[in-house]
XYZ file of C-alpha atoms in Angstrom:
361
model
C -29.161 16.297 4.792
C -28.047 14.207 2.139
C -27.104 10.282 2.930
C -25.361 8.354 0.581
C -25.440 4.836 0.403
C -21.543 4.310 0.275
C -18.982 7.108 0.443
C -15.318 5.694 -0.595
C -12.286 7.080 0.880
C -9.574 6.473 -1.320
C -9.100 6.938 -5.396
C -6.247 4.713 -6.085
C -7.308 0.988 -8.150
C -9.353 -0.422 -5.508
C -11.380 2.831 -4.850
C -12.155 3.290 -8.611
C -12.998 -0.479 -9.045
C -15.384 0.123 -5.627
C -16.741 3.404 -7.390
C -17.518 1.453 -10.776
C -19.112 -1.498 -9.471
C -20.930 0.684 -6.837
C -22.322 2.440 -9.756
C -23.266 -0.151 -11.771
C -25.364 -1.715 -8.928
C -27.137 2.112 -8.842
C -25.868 2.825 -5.572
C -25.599 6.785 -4.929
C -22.349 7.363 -3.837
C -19.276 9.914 -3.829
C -15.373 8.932 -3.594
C -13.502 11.291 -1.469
C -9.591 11.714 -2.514
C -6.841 13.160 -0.673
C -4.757 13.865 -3.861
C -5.010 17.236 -6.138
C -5.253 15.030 -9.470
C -5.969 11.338 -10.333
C -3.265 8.794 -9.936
C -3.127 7.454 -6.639
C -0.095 6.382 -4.983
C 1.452 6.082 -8.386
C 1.839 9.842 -9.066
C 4.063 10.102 -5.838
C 7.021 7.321 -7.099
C 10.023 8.259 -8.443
C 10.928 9.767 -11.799
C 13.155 6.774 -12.738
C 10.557 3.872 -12.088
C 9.720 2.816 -15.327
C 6.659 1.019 -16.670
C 9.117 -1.606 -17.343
C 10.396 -1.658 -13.582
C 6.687 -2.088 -11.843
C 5.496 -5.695 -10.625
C 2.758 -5.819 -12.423
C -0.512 -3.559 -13.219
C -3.921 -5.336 -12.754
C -6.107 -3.827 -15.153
C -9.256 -1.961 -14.336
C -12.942 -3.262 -14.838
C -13.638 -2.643 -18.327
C -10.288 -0.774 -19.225
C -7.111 -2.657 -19.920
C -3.821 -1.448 -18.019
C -1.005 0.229 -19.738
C 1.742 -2.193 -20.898
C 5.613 -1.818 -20.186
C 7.344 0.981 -21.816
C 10.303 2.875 -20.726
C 7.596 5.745 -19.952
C 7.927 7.137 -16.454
C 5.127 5.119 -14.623
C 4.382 7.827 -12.118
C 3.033 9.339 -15.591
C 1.288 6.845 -17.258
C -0.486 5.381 -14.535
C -1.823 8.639 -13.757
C -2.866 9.654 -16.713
C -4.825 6.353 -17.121
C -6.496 6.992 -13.662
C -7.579 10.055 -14.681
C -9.131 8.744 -17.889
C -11.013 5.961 -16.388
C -12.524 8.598 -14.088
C -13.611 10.659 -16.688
C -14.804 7.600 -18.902
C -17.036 6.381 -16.155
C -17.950 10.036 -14.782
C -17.360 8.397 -11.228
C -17.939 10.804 -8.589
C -14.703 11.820 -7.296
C -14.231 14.897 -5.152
C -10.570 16.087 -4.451
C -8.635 17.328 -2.471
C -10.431 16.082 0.666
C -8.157 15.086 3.539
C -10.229 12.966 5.690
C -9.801 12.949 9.484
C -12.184 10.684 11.456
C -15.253 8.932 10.202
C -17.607 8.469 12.984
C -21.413 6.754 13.827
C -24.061 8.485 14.365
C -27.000 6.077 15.163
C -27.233 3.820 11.899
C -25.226 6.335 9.728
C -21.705 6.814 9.584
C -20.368 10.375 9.391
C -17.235 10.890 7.339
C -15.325 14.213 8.733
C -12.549 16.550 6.412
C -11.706 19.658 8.343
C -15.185 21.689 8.445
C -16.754 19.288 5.365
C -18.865 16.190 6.014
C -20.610 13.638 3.972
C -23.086 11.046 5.603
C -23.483 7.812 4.537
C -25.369 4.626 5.696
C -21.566 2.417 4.033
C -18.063 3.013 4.339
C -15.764 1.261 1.539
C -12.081 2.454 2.998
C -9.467 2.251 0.086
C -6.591 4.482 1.384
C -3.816 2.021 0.987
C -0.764 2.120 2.934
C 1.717 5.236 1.174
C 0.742 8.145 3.592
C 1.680 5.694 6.501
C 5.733 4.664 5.775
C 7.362 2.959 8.396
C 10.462 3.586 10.075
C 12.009 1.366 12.982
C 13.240 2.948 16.270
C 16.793 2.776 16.684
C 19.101 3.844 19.071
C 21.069 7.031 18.182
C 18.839 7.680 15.076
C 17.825 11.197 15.762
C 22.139 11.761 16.382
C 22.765 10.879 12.637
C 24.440 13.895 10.744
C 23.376 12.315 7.230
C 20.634 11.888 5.629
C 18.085 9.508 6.530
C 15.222 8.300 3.541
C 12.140 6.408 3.081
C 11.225 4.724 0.125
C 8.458 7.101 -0.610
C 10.713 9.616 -0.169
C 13.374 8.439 -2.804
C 14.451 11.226 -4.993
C 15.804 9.121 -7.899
C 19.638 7.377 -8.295
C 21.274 11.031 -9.111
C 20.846 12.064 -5.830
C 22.823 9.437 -4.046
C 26.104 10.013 -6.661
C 29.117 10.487 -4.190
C 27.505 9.075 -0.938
C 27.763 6.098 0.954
C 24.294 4.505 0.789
C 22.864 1.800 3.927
C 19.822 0.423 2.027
C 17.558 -1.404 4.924
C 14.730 -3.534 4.065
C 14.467 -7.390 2.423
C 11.842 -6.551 0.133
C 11.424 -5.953 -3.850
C 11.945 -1.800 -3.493
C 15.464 -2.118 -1.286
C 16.383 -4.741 -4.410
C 15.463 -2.493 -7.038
C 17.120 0.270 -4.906
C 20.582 -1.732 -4.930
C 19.936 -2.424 -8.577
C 20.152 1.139 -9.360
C 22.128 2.976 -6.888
C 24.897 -0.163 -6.779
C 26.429 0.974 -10.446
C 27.041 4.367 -9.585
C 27.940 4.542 -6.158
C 28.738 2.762 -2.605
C 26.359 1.189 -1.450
C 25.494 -1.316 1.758
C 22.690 -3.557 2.509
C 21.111 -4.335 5.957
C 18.383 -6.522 6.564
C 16.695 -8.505 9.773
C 16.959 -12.452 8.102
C 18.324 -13.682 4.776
C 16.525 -13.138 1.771
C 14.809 -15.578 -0.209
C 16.089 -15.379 -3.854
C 13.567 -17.239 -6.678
C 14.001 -17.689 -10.023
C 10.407 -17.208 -11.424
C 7.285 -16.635 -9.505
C 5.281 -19.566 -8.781
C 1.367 -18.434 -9.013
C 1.075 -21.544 -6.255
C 3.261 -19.997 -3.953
C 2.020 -16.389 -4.427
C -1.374 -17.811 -3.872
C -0.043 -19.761 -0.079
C 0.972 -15.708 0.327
C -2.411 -14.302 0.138
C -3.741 -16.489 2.118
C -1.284 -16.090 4.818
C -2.355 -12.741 5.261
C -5.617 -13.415 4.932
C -5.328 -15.906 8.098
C -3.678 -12.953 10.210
C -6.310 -10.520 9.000
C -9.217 -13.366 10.248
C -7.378 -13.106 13.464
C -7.750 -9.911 14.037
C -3.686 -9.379 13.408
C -1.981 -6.782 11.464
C -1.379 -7.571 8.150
C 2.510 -8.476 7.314
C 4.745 -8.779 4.327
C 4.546 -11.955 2.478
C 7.813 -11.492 0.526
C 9.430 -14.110 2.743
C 7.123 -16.930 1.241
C 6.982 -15.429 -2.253
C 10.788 -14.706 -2.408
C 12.930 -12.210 -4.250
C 13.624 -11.677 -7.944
C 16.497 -10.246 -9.844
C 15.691 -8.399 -12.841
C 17.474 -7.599 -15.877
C 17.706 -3.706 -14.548
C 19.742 -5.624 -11.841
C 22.150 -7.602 -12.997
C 25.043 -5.246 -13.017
C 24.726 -4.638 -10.013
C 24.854 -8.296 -9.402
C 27.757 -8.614 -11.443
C 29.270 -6.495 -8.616
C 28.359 -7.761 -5.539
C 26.705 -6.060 -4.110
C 23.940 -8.593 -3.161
C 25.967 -10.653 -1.831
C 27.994 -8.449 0.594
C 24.165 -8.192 2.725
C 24.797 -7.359 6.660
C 22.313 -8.558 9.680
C 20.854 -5.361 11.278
C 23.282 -3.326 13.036
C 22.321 -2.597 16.623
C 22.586 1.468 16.594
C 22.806 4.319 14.334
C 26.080 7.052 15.174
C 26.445 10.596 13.927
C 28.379 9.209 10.868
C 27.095 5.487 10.534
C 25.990 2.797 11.730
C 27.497 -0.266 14.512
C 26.509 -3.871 14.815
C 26.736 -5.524 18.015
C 29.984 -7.411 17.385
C 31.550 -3.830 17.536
C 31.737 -3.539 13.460
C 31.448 -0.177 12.086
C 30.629 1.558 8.394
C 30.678 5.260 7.773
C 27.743 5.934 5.596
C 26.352 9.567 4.067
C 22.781 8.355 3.430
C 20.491 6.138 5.526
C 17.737 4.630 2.771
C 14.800 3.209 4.561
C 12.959 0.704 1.979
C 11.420 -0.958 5.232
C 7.737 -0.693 4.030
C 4.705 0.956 4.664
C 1.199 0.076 6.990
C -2.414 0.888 6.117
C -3.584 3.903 6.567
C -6.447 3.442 8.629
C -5.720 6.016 11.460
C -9.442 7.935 10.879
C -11.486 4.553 10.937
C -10.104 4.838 14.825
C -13.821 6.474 16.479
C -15.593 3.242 15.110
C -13.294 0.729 17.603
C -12.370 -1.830 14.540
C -9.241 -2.964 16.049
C -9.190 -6.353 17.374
C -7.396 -6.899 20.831
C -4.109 -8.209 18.438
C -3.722 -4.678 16.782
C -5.561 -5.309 13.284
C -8.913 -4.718 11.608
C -10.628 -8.310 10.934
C -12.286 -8.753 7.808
C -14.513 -11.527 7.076
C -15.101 -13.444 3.739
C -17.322 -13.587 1.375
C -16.871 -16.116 -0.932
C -13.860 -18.614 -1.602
C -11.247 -16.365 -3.013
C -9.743 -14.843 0.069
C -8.885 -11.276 -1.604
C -12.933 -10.660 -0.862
C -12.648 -10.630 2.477
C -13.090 -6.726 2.857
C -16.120 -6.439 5.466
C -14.927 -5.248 8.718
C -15.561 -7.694 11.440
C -16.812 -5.366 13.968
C -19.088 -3.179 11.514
C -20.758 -4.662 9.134
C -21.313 -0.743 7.515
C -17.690 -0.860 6.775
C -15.975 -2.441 4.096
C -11.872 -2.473 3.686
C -10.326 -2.510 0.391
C -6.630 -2.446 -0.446
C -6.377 -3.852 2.877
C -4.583 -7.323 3.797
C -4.805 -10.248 1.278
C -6.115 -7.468 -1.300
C -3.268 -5.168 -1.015
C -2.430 -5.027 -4.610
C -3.742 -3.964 -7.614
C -5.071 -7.223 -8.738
C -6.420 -8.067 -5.124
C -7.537 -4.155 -5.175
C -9.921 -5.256 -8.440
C -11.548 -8.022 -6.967
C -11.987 -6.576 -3.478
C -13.713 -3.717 -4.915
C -16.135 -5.647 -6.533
C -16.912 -7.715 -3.121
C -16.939 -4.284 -1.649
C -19.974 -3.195 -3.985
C -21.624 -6.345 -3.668
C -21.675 -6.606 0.193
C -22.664 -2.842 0.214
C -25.796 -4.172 -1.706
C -26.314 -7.021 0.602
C -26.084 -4.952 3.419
C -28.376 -2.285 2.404
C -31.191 -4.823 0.961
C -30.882 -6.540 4.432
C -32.026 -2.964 6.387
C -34.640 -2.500 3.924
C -36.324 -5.952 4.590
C -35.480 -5.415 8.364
C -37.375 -1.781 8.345
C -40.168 -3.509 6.290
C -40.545 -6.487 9.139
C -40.364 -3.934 11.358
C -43.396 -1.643 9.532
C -45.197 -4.885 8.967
């Protein structure tokens, strides 16, 4: 039986930055993928998000990212994942689906249908896009239209001659607006006001992170910080501006109907299409055997040095490290946490050698 030092679930940016720097320290290791082909999450966005459109690209270790372009970036980014793997030959095995990891004595057994790898670390990097999230509502499964998630959104064309409900406060129901808004009718629904900026403060971006990094020590899901950070209009979205149609933004409506939607106050609007851009949550659902849930719901990470987006070793297993995962959960945050990753992976290891040496000696 082979046992790896690490296995990595996940070959988005923070499981190839865990795979590099994994490597580099000369730790034997394999990065399991759920995807056909390189690319992440990115392959799986819509045709019309640009390069131009995306809010920002951290670049990988030792490979620069792709700069804006009108190029479709479900394209580009993919093609530049699948370079960097082949540039640093890093050990990625796809398609493997993984369904449970689980511990066996000191090792950790990571399970894909009738396939299993054991491994004395875990680095988890699965992100959040397999696990969108849709609120309960009343009448919801009565609807006769169409009801939409953002990672199911088939591009602006599709939407031409419907009535579109857009729900969710956060950058993708803006950009959403921004395209669909020119073309066609189109509504907007969210739980509290957004918070509009002009330019994005690094200071208050930075009071974000660490916002989620205090839920995360607390054991407590991770949540959105777009509320603190604020929302941006674009140049893609200033038509659509021009017409309204952020301004014209509804409180929640109270339940869904076979044709549309009605707020408490008795209000209702026919719609066609019901667009879900209400966000996503990790996908963490086969770390459940190893009990890493706090009481409050979330997996609590602890830090490792002063920059919070290293906090990526699982409070309750010390064999597990989470990447992608609260205050790193973006591709910047994805870099640095998979370097802490590697480098607790290291520590951890070097401390059970010196323990099995004491315990020799």
């Amino acid at each position: 039986m082979h046992v790896y030092d690490a296995v990595v679930i996940g070959a988005g940016q923070a499981g190839l930055s865990a795979s590099y720097h994994l490597g580099r320290l000369g730790l034997d290791h394999v990065v399991l993928d759920a995807n056909p082909r390189p690319g992440g999450a990115w392959q799986h966005r819509w045709d019309s998000l640009t390069m131009n459109d995306v809010h920002g690209v951290a670049d990988l270790p030792d490979a620069p990212a792709p700069g804006g372009s009108a190029d479709r970036a479900n394209a580009v980014l993919a093609d530049w994942f699948a370079r960097y793997e082949a540039d640093h030959r890093l050990p990625v095995v796809r398609p493997v689906r993984v369904d449970r990891v689980t511990s066996e004595g000191d090792l950790l057994v990571v399970h894909a249908g009738a396939r299993q790898w054991t491994t004395r670390t875990l680095v988890n990097a699965t992100g959040t896009w397999t696990q969108p999230f849709v609120p309960s509502y009343p009448g919801a499964g009565e609807f006769r239209g169409e009801q939409l998630h953002t990672a199911d959104y088939p591009g602006p064309e599709h939407f031409d001659g419907k009535r579109v409900l857009v729900v969710g406060g956060g950058a993708s129901a803006v950009q959403f607006i921004g395209e669909l808004a020119p073309r066609t009718d189109v509504l907007w629904a969210t739980r509290r006001p957004p918070v509009w900026r002009e330019h994005f403060d690094e200071n208050v971006g930075r009071h974000a992170i660490e916002m989620v990094q205090e839920r995360v020590r607390q054991g407590l899901p991770p949540a959105s910080v777009v509320s603190v950070t604020g929302l941006a209009l674009r140049p893609q979205e200033q038509e659509a501006a021009r017409l309204g149609a952020y301004e014209r933004r509804l409180p929640m409506f109270e339940r869904i109907e076979p044709d549309g939607v009605r707020w408490a106050d008795g209000r209702f609007e026919r719609v066609d299409v019901i667009l879900w851009a209400t966000g996503f949550r990790p996908a963490v659902a086969h770390l459940a055997p190893l009990h890493l849930r706090s009481p409050h719901g979330g997996i609590a990470l602890l830090q490792s040095g002063s920059d919070v987006q290293t906090a990526t070793t699982a409070e309750r297993d010390p064999r597990v490290q989470l990447v992608g995962y609260g205050p790193s959960a973006s591709t910047i945050g994805g870099n640095r946490a998979g370097r802490a990753a590697a480098l607790a992976v290291r520590r951890f290891l070097d401390a059970q050698l010196r323990a099995g040496d004491r315990a020799l000696a």
